[in-house]
mmCIF file of C-alpha atoms and ligand atoms in Angstrom:
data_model
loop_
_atom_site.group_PDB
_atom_site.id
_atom_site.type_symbol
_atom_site.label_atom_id
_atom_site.label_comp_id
_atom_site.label_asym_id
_atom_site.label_seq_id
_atom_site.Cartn_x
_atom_site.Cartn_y
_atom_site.Cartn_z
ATOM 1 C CA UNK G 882 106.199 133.956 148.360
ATOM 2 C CA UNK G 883 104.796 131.128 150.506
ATOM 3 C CA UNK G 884 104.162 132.889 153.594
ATOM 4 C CA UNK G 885 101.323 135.726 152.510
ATOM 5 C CA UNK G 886 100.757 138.637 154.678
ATOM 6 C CA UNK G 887 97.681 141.501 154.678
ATOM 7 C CA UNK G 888 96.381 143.907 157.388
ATOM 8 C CA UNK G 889 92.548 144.583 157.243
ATOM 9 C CA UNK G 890 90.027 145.788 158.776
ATOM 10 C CA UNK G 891 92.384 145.614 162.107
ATOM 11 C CA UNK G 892 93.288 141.761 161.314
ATOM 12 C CA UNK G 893 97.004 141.196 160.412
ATOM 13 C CA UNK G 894 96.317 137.807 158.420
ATOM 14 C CA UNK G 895 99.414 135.319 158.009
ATOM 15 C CA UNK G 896 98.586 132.879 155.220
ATOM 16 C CA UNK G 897 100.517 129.713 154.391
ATOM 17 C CA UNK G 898 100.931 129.381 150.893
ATOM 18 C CA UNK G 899 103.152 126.530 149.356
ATOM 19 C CA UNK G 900 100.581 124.753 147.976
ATOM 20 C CA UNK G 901 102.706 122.475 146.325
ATOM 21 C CA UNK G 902 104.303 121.006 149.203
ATOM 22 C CA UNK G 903 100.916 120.313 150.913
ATOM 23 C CA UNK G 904 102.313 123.356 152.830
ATOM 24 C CA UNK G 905 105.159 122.238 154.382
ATOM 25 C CA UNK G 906 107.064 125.335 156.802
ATOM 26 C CA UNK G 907 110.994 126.238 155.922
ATOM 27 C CA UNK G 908 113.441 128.485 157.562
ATOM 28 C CA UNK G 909 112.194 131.154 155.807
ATOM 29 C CA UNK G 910 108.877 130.628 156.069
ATOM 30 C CA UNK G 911 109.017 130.308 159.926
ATOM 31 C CA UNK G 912 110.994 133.854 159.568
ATOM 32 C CA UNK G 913 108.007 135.109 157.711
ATOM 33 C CA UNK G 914 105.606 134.502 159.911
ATOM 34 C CA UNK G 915 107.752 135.400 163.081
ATOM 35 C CA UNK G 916 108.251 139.045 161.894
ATOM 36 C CA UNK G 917 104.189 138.928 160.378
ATOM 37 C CA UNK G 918 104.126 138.402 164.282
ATOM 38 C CA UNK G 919 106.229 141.184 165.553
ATOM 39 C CA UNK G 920 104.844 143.577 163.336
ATOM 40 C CA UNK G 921 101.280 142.939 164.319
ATOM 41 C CA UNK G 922 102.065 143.407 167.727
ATOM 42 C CA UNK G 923 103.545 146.599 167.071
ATOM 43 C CA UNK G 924 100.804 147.631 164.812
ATOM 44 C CA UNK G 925 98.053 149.710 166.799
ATOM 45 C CA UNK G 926 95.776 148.813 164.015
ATOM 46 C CA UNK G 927 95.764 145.383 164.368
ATOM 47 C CA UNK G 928 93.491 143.624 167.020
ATOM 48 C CA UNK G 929 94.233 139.966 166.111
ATOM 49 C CA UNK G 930 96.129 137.649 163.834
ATOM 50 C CA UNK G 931 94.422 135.483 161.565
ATOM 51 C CA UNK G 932 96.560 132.273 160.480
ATOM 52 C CA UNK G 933 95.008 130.430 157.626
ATOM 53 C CA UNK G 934 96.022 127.869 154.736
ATOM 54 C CA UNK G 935 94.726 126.316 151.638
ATOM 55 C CA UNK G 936 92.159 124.934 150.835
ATOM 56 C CA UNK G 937 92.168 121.167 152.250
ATOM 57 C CA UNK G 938 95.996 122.205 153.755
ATOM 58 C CA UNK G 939 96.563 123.986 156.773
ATOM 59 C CA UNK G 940 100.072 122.900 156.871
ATOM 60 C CA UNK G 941 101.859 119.568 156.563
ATOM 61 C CA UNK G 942 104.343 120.951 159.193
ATOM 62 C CA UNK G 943 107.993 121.269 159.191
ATOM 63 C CA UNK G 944 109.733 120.318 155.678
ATOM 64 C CA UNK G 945 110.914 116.728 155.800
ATOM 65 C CA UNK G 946 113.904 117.730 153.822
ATOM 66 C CA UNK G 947 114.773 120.186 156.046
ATOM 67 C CA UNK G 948 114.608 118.401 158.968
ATOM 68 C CA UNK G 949 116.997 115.612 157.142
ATOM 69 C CA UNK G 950 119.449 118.663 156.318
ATOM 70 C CA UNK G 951 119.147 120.040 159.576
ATOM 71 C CA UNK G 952 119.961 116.400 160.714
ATOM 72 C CA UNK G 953 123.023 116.057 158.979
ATOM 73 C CA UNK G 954 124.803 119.744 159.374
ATOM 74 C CA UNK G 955 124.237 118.833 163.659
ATOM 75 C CA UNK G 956 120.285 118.949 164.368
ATOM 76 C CA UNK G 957 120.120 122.993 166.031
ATOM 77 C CA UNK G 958 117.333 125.308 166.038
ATOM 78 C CA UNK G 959 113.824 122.934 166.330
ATOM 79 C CA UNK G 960 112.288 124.212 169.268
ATOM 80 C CA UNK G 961 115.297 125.072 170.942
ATOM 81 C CA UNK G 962 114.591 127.997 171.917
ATOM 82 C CA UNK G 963 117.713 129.811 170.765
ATOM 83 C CA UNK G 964 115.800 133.398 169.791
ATOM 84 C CA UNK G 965 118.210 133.328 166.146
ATOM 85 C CA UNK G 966 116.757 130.441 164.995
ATOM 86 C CA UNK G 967 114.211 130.893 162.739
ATOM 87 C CA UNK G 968 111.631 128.147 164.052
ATOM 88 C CA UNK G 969 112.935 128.882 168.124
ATOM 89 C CA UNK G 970 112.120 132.583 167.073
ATOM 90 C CA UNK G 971 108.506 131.387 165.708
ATOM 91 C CA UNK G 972 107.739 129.476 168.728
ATOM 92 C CA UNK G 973 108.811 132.128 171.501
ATOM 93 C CA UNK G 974 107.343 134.617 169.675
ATOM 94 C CA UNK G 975 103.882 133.303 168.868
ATOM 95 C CA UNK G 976 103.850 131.723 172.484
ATOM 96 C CA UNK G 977 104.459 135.324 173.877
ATOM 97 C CA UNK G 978 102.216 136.849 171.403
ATOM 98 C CA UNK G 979 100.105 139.643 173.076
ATOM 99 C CA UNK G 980 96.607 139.943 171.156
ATOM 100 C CA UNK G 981 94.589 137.414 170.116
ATOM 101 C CA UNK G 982 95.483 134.750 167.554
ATOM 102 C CA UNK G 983 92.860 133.312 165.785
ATOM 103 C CA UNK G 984 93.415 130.158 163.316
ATOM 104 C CA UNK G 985 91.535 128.986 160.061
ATOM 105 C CA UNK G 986 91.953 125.421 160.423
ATOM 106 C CA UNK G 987 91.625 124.964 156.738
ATOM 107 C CA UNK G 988 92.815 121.227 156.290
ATOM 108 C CA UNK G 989 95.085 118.924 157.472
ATOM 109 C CA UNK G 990 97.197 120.103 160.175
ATOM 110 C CA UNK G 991 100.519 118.324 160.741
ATOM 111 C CA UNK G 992 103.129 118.207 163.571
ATOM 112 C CA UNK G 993 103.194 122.387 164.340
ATOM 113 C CA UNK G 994 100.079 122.522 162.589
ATOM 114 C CA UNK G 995 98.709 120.922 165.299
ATOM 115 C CA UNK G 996 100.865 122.143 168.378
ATOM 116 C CA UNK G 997 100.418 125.600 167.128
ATOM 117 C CA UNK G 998 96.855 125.447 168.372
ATOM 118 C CA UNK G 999 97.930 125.160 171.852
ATOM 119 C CA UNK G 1000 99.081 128.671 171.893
ATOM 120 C CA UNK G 1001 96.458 130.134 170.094
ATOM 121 C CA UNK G 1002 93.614 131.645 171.318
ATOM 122 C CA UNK G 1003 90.343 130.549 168.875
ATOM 123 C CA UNK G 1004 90.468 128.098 166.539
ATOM 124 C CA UNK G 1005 88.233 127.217 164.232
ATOM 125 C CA UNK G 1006 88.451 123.275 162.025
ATOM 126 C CA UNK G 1007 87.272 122.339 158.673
ATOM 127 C CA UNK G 1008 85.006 119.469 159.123
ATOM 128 C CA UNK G 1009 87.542 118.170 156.547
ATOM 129 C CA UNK G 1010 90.181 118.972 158.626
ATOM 130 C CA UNK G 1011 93.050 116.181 160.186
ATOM 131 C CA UNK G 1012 94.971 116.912 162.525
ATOM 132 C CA UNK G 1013 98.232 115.215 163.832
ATOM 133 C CA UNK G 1014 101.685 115.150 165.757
ATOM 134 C CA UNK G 1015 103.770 112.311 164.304
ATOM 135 C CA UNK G 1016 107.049 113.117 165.844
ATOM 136 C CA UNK G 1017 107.428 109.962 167.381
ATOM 137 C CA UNK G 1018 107.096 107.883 164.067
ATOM 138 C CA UNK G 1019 109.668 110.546 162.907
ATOM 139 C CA UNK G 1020 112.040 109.325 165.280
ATOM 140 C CA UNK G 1021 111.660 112.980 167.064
ATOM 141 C CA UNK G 1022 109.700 113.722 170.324
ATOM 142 C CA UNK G 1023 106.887 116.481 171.236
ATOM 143 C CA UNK G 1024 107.554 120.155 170.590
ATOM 144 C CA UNK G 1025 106.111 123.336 171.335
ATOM 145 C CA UNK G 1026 104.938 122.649 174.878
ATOM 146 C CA UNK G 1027 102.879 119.990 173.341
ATOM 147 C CA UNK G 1028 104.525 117.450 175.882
ATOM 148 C CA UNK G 1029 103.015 119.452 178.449
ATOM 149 C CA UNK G 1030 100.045 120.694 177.566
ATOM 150 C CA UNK G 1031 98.688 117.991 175.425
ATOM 151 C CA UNK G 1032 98.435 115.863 178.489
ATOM 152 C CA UNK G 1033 96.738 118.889 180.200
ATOM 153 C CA UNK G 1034 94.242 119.523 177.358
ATOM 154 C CA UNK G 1035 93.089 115.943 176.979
ATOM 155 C CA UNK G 1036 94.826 113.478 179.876
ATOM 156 C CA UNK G 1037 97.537 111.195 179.628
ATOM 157 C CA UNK G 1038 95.862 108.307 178.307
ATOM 158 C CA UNK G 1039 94.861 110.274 174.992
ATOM 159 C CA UNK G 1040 97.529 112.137 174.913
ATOM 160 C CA UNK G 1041 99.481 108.997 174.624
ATOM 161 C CA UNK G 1042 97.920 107.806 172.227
ATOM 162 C CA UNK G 1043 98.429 110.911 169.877
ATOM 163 C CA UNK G 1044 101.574 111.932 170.654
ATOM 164 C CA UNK G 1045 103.560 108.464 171.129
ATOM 165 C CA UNK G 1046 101.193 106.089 168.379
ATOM 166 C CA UNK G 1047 100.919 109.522 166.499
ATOM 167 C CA UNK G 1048 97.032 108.843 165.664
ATOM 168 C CA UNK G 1049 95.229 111.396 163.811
ATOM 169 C CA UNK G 1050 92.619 114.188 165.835
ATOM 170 C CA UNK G 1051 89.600 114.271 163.584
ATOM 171 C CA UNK G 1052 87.671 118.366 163.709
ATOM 172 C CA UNK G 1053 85.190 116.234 166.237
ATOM 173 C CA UNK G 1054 87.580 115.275 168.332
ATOM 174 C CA UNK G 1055 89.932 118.508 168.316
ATOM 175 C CA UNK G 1056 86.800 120.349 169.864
ATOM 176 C CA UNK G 1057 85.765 117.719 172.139
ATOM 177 C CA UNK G 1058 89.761 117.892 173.466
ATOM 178 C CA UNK G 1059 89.631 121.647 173.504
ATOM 179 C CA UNK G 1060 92.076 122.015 170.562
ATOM 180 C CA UNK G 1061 89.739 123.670 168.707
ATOM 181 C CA UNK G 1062 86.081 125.856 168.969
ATOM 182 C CA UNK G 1063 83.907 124.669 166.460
ATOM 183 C CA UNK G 1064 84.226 122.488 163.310
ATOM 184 C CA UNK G 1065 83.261 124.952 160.177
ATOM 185 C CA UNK G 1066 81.960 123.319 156.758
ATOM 186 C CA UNK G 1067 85.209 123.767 154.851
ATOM 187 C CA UNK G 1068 84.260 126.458 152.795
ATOM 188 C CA UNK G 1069 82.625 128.620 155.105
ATOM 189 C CA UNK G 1070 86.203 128.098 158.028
ATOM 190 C CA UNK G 1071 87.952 131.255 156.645
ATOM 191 C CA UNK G 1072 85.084 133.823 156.815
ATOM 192 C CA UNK G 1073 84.335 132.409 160.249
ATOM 193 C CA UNK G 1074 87.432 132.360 161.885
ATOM 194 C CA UNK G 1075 87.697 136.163 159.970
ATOM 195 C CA UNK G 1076 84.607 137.546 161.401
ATOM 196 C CA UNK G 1077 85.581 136.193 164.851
ATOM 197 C CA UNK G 1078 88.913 137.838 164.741
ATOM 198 C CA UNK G 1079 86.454 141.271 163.596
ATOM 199 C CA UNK G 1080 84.934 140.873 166.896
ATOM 200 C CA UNK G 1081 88.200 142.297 168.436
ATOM 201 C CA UNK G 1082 88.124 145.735 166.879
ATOM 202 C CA UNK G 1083 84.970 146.178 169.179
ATOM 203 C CA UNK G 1084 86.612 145.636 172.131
ATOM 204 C CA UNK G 1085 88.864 147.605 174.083
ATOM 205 C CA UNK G 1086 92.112 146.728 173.328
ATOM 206 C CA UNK G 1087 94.207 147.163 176.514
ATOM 207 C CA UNK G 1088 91.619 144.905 178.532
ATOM 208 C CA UNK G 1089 91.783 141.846 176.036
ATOM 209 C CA UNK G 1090 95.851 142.137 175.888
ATOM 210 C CA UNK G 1091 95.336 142.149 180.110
ATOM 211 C CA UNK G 1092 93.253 139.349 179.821
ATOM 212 C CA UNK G 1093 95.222 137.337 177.551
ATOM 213 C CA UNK G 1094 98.017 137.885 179.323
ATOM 214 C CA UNK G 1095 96.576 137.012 182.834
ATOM 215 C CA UNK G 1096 95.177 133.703 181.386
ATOM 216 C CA UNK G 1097 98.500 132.725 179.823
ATOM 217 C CA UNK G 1098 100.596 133.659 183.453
ATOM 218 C CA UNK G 1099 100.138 130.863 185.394
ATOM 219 C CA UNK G 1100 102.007 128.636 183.064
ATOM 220 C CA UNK G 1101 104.597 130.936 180.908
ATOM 221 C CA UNK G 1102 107.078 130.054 182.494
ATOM 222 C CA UNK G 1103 106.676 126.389 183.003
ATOM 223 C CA UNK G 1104 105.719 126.691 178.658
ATOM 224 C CA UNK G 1105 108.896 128.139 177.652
ATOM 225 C CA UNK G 1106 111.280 126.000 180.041
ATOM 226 C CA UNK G 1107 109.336 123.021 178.090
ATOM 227 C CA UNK G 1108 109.685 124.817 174.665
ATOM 228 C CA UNK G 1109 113.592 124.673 175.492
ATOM 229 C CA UNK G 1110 114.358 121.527 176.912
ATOM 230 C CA UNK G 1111 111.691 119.552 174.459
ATOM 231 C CA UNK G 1112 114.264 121.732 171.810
ATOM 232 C CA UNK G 1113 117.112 120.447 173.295
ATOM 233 C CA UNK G 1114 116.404 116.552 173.084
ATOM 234 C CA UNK G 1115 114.659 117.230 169.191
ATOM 235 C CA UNK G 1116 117.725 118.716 168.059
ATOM 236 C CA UNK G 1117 119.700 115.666 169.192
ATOM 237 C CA UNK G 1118 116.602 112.899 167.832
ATOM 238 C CA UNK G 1119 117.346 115.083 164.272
ATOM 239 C CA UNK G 1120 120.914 113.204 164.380
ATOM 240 C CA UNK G 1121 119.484 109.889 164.961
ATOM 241 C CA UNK G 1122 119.770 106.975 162.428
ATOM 242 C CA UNK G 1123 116.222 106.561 163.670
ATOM 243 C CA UNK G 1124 115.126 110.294 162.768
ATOM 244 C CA UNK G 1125 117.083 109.946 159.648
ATOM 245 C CA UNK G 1126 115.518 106.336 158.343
ATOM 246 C CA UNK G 1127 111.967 108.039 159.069
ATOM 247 C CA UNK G 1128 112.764 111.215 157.142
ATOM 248 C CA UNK G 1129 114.102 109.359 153.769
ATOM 249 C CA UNK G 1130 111.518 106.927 154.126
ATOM 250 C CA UNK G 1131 109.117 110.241 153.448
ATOM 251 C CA UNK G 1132 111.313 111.683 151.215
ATOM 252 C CA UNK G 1133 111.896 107.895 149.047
ATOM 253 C CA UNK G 1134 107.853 107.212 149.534
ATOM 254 C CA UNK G 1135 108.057 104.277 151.222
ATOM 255 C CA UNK G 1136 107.484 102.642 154.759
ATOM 256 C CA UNK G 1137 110.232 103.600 157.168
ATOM 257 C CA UNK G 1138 111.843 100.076 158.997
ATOM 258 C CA UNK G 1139 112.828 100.762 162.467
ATOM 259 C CA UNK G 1140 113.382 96.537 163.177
ATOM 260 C CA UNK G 1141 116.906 97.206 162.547
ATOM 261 C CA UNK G 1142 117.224 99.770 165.912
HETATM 262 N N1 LIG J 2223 107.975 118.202 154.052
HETATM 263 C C1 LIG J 2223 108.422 118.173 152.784
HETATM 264 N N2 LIG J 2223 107.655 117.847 151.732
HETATM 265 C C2 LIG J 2223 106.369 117.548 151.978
HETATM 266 C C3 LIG J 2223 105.833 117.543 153.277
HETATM 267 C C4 LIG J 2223 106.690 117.895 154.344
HETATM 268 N N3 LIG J 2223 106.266 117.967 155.613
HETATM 269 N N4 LIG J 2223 104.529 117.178 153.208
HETATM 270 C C5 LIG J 2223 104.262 116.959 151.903
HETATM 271 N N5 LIG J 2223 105.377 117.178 151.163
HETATM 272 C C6 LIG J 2223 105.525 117.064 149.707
HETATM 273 C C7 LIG J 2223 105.574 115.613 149.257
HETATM 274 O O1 LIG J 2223 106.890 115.093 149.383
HETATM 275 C C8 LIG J 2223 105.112 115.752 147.828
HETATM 276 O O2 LIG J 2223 106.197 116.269 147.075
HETATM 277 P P1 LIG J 2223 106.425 115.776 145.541
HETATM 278 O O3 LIG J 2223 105.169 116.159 144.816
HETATM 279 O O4 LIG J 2223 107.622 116.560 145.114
HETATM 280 O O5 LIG J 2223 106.633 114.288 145.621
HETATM 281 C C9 LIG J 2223 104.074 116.868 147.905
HETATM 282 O O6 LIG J 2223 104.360 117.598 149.090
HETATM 283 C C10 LIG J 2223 102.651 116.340 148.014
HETATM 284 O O7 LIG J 2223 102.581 115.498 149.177
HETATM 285 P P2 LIG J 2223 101.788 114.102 149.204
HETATM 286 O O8 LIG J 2223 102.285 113.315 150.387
HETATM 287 O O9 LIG J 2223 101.861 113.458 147.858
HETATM 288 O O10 LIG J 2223 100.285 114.623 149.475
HETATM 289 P P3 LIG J 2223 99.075 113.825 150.109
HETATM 290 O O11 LIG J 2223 97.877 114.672 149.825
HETATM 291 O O12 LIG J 2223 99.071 112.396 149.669
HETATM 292 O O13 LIG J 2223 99.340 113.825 151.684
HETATM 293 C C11 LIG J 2223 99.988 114.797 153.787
HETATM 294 C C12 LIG J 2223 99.366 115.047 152.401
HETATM 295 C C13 LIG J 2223 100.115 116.157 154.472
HETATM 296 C C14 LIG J 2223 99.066 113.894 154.598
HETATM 297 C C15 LIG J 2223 101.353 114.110 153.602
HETATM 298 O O14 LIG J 2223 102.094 114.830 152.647
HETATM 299 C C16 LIG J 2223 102.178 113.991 154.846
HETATM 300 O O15 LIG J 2223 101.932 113.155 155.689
HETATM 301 N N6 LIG J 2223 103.239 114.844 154.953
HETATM 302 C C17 LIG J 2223 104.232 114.744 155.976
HETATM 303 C C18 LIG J 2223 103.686 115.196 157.318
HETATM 304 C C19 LIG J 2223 104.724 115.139 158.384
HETATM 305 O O16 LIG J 2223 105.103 114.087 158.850
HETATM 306 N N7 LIG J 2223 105.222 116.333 158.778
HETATM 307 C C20 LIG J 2223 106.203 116.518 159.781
HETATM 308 C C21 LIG J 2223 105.534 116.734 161.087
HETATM 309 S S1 LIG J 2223 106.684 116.921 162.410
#
């Protein structure tokens, strides 16, 4: 199973767990974690999520070959928003996720690796952690919000400079931007961003689901119309000889050439 799930000690813990793929999220995997997510929510027992990885992977984001399926049976479902799609489900529901979400940055952290972060509430970064949002060298553009509120979180001029050139966050520079809390030694970021989701079970519940939820207001909205028309354009750049190119350049190991677009 590559998406592990445990409840303890009133932390419902989603770990990624396809090692051999640095990671990298599926259909069903995205499933997985959604319903990890509803059933947490519905769990009185459980005052936060903790999402973790492996060690030196968080997650190397979406799988390449999916996305290059996906791109050749018509391109629906990234980020679209449509609630029966396994990766729209994921995003809606972890972006309307009521209790706290707390994330083990445990390596790298690739494409919604990265933009998960933005709707999460703690997050804690290996110090051998890198962090990224290539879509644009995919020949894809921003999802989950991340057009939005990557600009917010660290102003146009960086943002542009990670989400069009696509140039790695180090753990520094992910707290520095606000992506993250604190940068962890690596094998210490688990048991940290586990006893901070702990903290929870001390608090009272209804007031930190209240708080959460007043902090997120001002902007739901405004998130999930950008969660559905970011979804919209991605599932058209998925058809693209340009996505297509990038993705079996990946898939062949070599250097995507774009000269000929
Ligand atoms: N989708 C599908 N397969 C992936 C993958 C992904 N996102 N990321 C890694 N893999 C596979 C590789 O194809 C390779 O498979 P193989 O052993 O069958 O050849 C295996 O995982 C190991 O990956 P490799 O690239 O050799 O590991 P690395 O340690 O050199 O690099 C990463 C790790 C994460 C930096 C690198 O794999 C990477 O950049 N992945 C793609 C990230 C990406 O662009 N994701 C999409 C974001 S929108």
């Amino acid at each position: 199973m590559s998406i592990k799930t445990a409840v303890l000690n009133g932390v419902a813990t989603i770990e990624i767990a396809r090692p051999e793929k640095k990671n990298a999220l599926t259909q069903p995997m995205y499933t997985a974690m959604a319903d990890a997510l509803d059933a947490a929510a519905d769990d009185p027992a459980v005052r936060a999520v903790l999402f973790t990885g492996q060690p030196g992977i968080f997650t190397s984001g979406n799988d390449i070959e999916d996305f290059a399926a996906r791109g050749r049976s018509g391109g629906e479902g990234q980020g679209s928003g449509v609630i029966d799609s396994p990766v729209g489900r994921f995003l809606l529901t972890l972006a309307r996720f009521p209790k706290p979400v707390v994330v083990a940055v445990t390596g790298a952290a690739i494409g919604i690796g990265t933009t998960m972060l933005l709707h999460s509430d703690l997050v804690y970064v290996s110090d051998e952690a890198r962090l990224a949002m290539p879509f644009v060298s995919l020949g894809l553009v921003p999802e989950f919000a991340s057009s939005l509120l990557v600009p917010q979180l660290m102003g146009g001029r960086r943002a542009a400079e990670k989400l069009l050139l696509g140039e790695p966050i180090t753990p520094e520079q992910a707290v520095e931007f606000g992506l993250a809390n604190a940068v962890i030694p690596a094998a210490e970021v688990v048991n940290h961003a586990r006893r901070m989701a702990e903290r929870f079970n001390a608090l009272p519940p209804g007031a930190v689901r209240e708080a959460k939820r007043l902090m997120r207001a001002p902007q739901r909205e405004l998130v999930e119309q950008t969660i559905q028309a970011e979804g919209r354009i991605f599932g058209e750049r998925l058809k693209t000889p340009e996505a297509m190119e990038a993705f079996m350049a990946f898939l062949q190991k070599r250097k995507p050439d774009f000269s000929k677009f």
